[in-house]
Amino acid sequence: MLTIDTLRLHLPAGFEGRAERIGRLLGDALARIDTGTPGAELTLERLAPPRITIMPGASDFEIAADIARSVSSQIAAARRQGDR
């Protein structure tokens, strides 16, 4: 299970009207992330995935999925490095 205490999402100017929906979709996408072996614990004080490029015309769903993929990659990298 993935637990996030605080999440700050910075979207480009012009996305103010889409932010709430993107945030909700991102929460759904993050909930589906495979966090590894059941019972294995990984605690990260901070996770700062790199910026992603939002393609023109990208849907809210696509944006949320891209962010979730970036977070998932960072979690996998932390697991490989043995960060605790």
CSV table of N, CA and C in Angstrom, one decimal:
chain,number,residue,atom,x,y,z
A,1,MET,N,0.8,-1.2,0.0
A,1,MET,CA,0.0,0.0,0.0
A,1,MET,C,0.9,1.2,0.0
A,2,LEU,N,0.5,2.2,-0.8
A,2,LEU,CA,1.2,3.5,-0.9
A,2,LEU,C,0.5,4.5,0.0
A,3,THR,N,1.3,5.1,0.9
A,3,THR,CA,0.8,6.2,1.8
A,3,THR,C,1.6,7.4,1.5
A,4,ILE,N,0.9,8.5,1.2
A,4,ILE,CA,1.5,9.8,0.9
A,4,ILE,C,0.9,10.8,2.0
A,5,ASP,N,1.8,11.4,2.8
A,5,ASP,CA,1.4,12.3,3.8
A,5,ASP,C,1.1,13.7,3.2
A,6,THR,N,1.9,14.1,2.3
A,6,THR,CA,1.7,15.5,1.7
A,6,THR,C,2.1,15.4,0.2
A,7,LEU,N,1.3,15.9,-0.6
A,7,LEU,CA,1.6,16.0,-2.1
A,7,LEU,C,1.4,17.4,-2.6
A,8,ARG,N,2.4,17.9,-3.2
A,8,ARG,CA,2.4,19.2,-3.8
A,8,ARG,C,2.4,19.0,-5.3
A,9,LEU,N,1.5,19.5,-6.0
A,9,LEU,CA,1.4,19.4,-7.5
A,9,LEU,C,1.4,20.7,-8.1
A,10,HIS,N,2.4,21.0,-8.9
A,10,HIS,CA,2.6,22.3,-9.6
A,10,HIS,C,2.3,22.1,-11.1
A,11,LEU,N,1.2,22.7,-11.5
A,11,LEU,CA,0.8,22.6,-12.9
A,11,LEU,C,1.1,23.9,-13.6
A,12,PRO,N,1.3,23.9,-14.9
A,12,PRO,CA,1.6,25.1,-15.6
A,12,PRO,C,0.4,26.1,-15.6
A,13,ALA,N,0.8,27.4,-15.8
A,13,ALA,CA,-0.3,28.4,-15.9
A,13,ALA,C,-1.3,28.0,-16.9
A,14,GLY,N,-2.5,28.3,-16.6
A,14,GLY,CA,-3.6,28.0,-17.5
A,14,GLY,C,-4.3,26.7,-17.2
A,15,PHE,N,-3.8,25.9,-16.2
A,15,PHE,CA,-4.3,24.6,-15.8
A,15,PHE,C,-5.2,24.8,-14.5
A,16,GLU,N,-5.4,26.0,-14.1
A,16,GLU,CA,-6.1,26.2,-12.8
A,16,GLU,C,-7.5,25.5,-12.8
A,17,GLY,N,-8.2,25.6,-13.9
A,17,GLY,CA,-9.5,25.0,-14.1
A,17,GLY,C,-9.5,23.5,-14.1
A,18,ARG,N,-8.4,22.9,-14.4
A,18,ARG,CA,-8.2,21.4,-14.5
A,18,ARG,C,-7.6,20.8,-13.3
A,19,ALA,N,-7.0,21.6,-12.4
A,19,ALA,CA,-6.2,21.1,-11.3
A,19,ALA,C,-6.9,20.1,-10.4
A,20,GLU,N,-8.2,20.4,-10.1
A,20,GLU,CA,-8.9,19.6,-9.2
A,20,GLU,C,-9.1,18.2,-9.8
A,21,ARG,N,-9.5,18.1,-11.0
A,21,ARG,CA,-9.7,16.8,-11.7
A,21,ARG,C,-8.4,16.1,-11.9
A,22,ILE,N,-7.4,16.8,-12.3
A,22,ILE,CA,-6.1,16.1,-12.4
A,22,ILE,C,-5.6,15.6,-11.1
A,23,GLY,N,-5.8,16.3,-10.0
A,23,GLY,CA,-5.4,15.8,-8.7
A,23,GLY,C,-6.2,14.6,-8.3
A,24,ARG,N,-7.5,14.6,-8.6
A,24,ARG,CA,-8.3,13.4,-8.2
A,24,ARG,C,-7.9,12.2,-9.1
A,25,LEU,N,-7.7,12.4,-10.4
A,25,LEU,CA,-7.2,11.3,-11.2
A,25,LEU,C,-5.8,10.8,-10.8
A,26,LEU,N,-5.0,11.8,-10.4
A,26,LEU,CA,-3.6,11.4,-9.9
A,26,LEU,C,-3.7,10.5,-8.7
A,27,GLY,N,-4.6,10.9,-7.7
A,27,GLY,CA,-4.8,10.0,-6.5
A,27,GLY,C,-5.2,8.6,-6.9
A,28,ASP,N,-6.1,8.5,-7.9
A,28,ASP,CA,-6.6,7.2,-8.4
A,28,ASP,C,-5.4,6.4,-9.0
A,29,ALA,N,-4.6,7.1,-9.8
A,29,ALA,CA,-3.5,6.5,-10.4
A,29,ALA,C,-2.4,6.0,-9.4
A,30,LEU,N,-2.1,6.9,-8.4
A,30,LEU,CA,-1.2,6.5,-7.4
A,30,LEU,C,-1.6,5.3,-6.6
A,31,ALA,N,-2.9,5.2,-6.4
A,31,ALA,CA,-3.4,4.1,-5.6
A,31,ALA,C,-3.2,2.8,-6.3
A,32,ARG,N,-3.0,2.8,-7.6
A,32,ARG,CA,-2.8,1.6,-8.4
A,32,ARG,C,-1.3,1.2,-8.5
A,33,ILE,N,-0.4,2.0,-8.0
A,33,ILE,CA,1.0,1.7,-8.1
A,33,ILE,C,1.4,0.5,-7.4
A,34,ASP,N,2.1,-0.4,-8.0
A,34,ASP,CA,2.7,-1.6,-7.4
A,34,ASP,C,3.8,-1.1,-6.5
A,35,THR,N,3.7,-1.3,-5.2
A,35,THR,CA,4.7,-0.8,-4.3
A,35,THR,C,5.8,-1.9,-3.9
A,36,GLY,N,5.6,-3.0,-4.5
A,36,GLY,CA,6.6,-4.1,-4.3
A,36,GLY,C,6.0,-5.2,-3.5
A,37,THR,N,6.9,-6.0,-2.9
A,37,THR,CA,6.5,-7.2,-2.1
A,37,THR,C,5.6,-6.8,-1.0
A,38,PRO,N,4.5,-7.5,-0.9
A,38,PRO,CA,3.6,-7.2,0.3
A,38,PRO,C,4.3,-7.4,1.6
A,39,GLY,N,4.1,-6.4,2.5
A,39,GLY,CA,4.8,-6.5,3.8
A,39,GLY,C,6.1,-5.8,3.8
A,40,ALA,N,6.8,-5.6,2.6
A,40,ALA,CA,8.1,-4.9,2.6
A,40,ALA,C,7.8,-3.5,2.7
A,41,GLU,N,8.5,-2.8,3.6
A,41,GLU,CA,8.3,-1.4,3.8
A,41,GLU,C,9.4,-0.6,3.3
A,42,LEU,N,9.0,0.6,2.7
A,42,LEU,CA,10.0,1.5,2.2
A,42,LEU,C,9.5,2.9,2.7
A,43,THR,N,10.3,3.6,3.4
A,43,THR,CA,9.9,5.0,3.8
A,43,THR,C,10.9,6.0,3.2
A,44,LEU,N,10.3,6.9,2.5
A,44,LEU,CA,11.1,8.0,1.9
A,44,LEU,C,10.6,9.3,2.5
A,45,GLU,N,11.6,10.1,3.0
A,45,GLU,CA,11.3,11.4,3.6
A,45,GLU,C,10.8,12.3,2.5
A,46,ARG,N,11.3,12.2,1.3
A,46,ARG,CA,11.0,13.1,0.3
A,46,ARG,C,11.1,12.4,-1.1
A,47,LEU,N,10.2,12.6,-1.9
A,47,LEU,CA,10.2,12.1,-3.3
A,47,LEU,C,10.0,13.2,-4.2
A,48,ALA,N,10.9,13.5,-5.1
A,48,ALA,CA,10.8,14.7,-6.0
A,48,ALA,C,11.0,14.2,-7.4
A,49,PRO,N,10.0,13.6,-8.0
A,49,PRO,CA,10.2,13.2,-9.4
A,49,PRO,C,10.5,14.4,-10.3
A,50,PRO,N,11.2,14.1,-11.4
A,50,PRO,CA,11.6,15.2,-12.3
A,50,PRO,C,10.3,15.7,-13.0
A,51,ARG,N,10.4,16.9,-13.5
A,51,ARG,CA,9.3,17.5,-14.2
A,51,ARG,C,9.0,16.7,-15.4
A,52,ILE,N,7.7,16.7,-15.7
A,52,ILE,CA,7.2,16.0,-16.9
A,52,ILE,C,6.8,17.0,-17.9
A,53,THR,N,6.9,16.6,-19.2
A,53,THR,CA,6.4,17.5,-20.3
A,53,THR,C,5.0,17.2,-20.6
A,54,ILE,N,4.1,18.2,-20.5
A,54,ILE,CA,2.7,17.9,-20.9
A,54,ILE,C,2.5,18.3,-22.4
A,55,MET,N,2.1,17.3,-23.1
A,55,MET,CA,2.0,17.4,-24.5
A,55,MET,C,0.7,18.3,-24.8
A,56,PRO,N,0.8,19.1,-25.8
A,56,PRO,CA,-0.4,19.9,-26.2
A,56,PRO,C,-1.6,18.9,-26.4
A,57,GLY,N,-2.7,19.3,-25.9
A,57,GLY,CA,-3.9,18.4,-26.1
A,57,GLY,C,-4.0,17.2,-25.2
A,58,ALA,N,-3.1,17.1,-24.2
A,58,ALA,CA,-3.1,15.9,-23.3
A,58,ALA,C,-4.4,16.0,-22.4
A,59,SER,N,-5.0,14.9,-22.2
A,59,SER,CA,-6.2,14.9,-21.4
A,59,SER,C,-5.8,14.9,-19.9
A,60,ASP,N,-6.7,15.2,-19.0
A,60,ASP,CA,-6.4,15.2,-17.6
A,60,ASP,C,-6.0,13.8,-17.2
A,61,PHE,N,-6.6,12.8,-17.7
A,61,PHE,CA,-6.2,11.4,-17.4
A,61,PHE,C,-4.8,11.1,-17.8
A,62,GLU,N,-4.4,11.5,-19.0
A,62,GLU,CA,-3.0,11.3,-19.5
A,62,GLU,C,-2.0,12.0,-18.6
A,63,ILE,N,-2.3,13.3,-18.2
A,63,ILE,CA,-1.4,14.0,-17.4
A,63,ILE,C,-1.2,13.3,-16.0
A,64,ALA,N,-2.3,12.9,-15.4
A,64,ALA,CA,-2.3,12.2,-14.1
A,64,ALA,C,-1.5,10.9,-14.3
A,65,ALA,N,-1.7,10.1,-15.4
A,65,ALA,CA,-1.0,8.9,-15.6
A,65,ALA,C,0.5,9.1,-15.8
A,66,ASP,N,0.9,10.2,-16.5
A,66,ASP,CA,2.3,10.5,-16.6
A,66,ASP,C,3.0,10.8,-15.3
A,67,ILE,N,2.3,11.6,-14.5
A,67,ILE,CA,2.8,11.9,-13.2
A,67,ILE,C,3.0,10.7,-12.3
A,68,ALA,N,2.0,9.8,-12.3
A,68,ALA,CA,2.0,8.6,-11.5
A,68,ALA,C,3.1,7.7,-12.0
A,69,ARG,N,3.4,7.6,-13.3
A,69,ARG,CA,4.5,6.8,-13.8
A,69,ARG,C,5.8,7.3,-13.3
A,70,SER,N,5.9,8.6,-13.3
A,70,SER,CA,7.2,9.3,-12.8
A,70,SER,C,7.4,8.9,-11.3
A,71,VAL,N,6.3,9.0,-10.5
A,71,VAL,CA,6.4,8.6,-9.1
A,71,VAL,C,6.8,7.2,-9.0
A,72,SER,N,6.1,6.3,-9.7
A,72,SER,CA,6.4,4.9,-9.7
A,72,SER,C,7.9,4.6,-10.0
A,73,SER,N,8.4,5.3,-11.0
A,73,SER,CA,9.8,5.1,-11.4
A,73,SER,C,10.7,5.5,-10.2
A,74,GLN,N,10.4,6.6,-9.6
A,74,GLN,CA,11.2,7.0,-8.4
A,74,GLN,C,11.2,6.0,-7.3
A,75,ILE,N,10.0,5.5,-7.0
A,75,ILE,CA,9.9,4.5,-6.0
A,75,ILE,C,10.7,3.2,-6.3
A,76,ALA,N,10.6,2.8,-7.6
A,76,ALA,CA,11.4,1.6,-8.0
A,76,ALA,C,12.9,1.9,-7.9
A,77,ALA,N,13.3,3.1,-8.2
A,77,ALA,CA,14.8,3.4,-8.1
A,77,ALA,C,15.2,3.4,-6.7
A,78,ALA,N,14.4,4.0,-5.8
A,78,ALA,CA,14.7,4.0,-4.4
A,78,ALA,C,14.8,2.6,-3.8
A,79,ARG,N,13.9,1.7,-4.2
A,79,ARG,CA,14.0,0.3,-3.8
A,79,ARG,C,15.3,-0.4,-4.3
A,80,ARG,N,15.6,-0.1,-5.5
A,80,ARG,CA,16.9,-0.7,-6.0
A,80,ARG,C,18.1,-0.2,-5.3
A,81,GLN,N,18.1,1.0,-4.8
A,81,GLN,CA,19.2,1.6,-4.1
A,81,GLN,C,19.2,1.2,-2.6
A,82,GLY,N,18.1,0.7,-2.2
A,82,GLY,CA,18.0,0.2,-0.8
A,82,GLY,C,17.7,1.4,0.2
A,83,ASP,N,17.2,2.5,-0.3
A,83,ASP,CA,16.9,3.7,0.5
A,83,ASP,C,15.8,3.2,1.6
A,84,ARG,N,16.1,3.6,2.8
A,84,ARG,CA,15.1,3.3,3.8
A,84,ARG,C,14.8,4.5,4.7
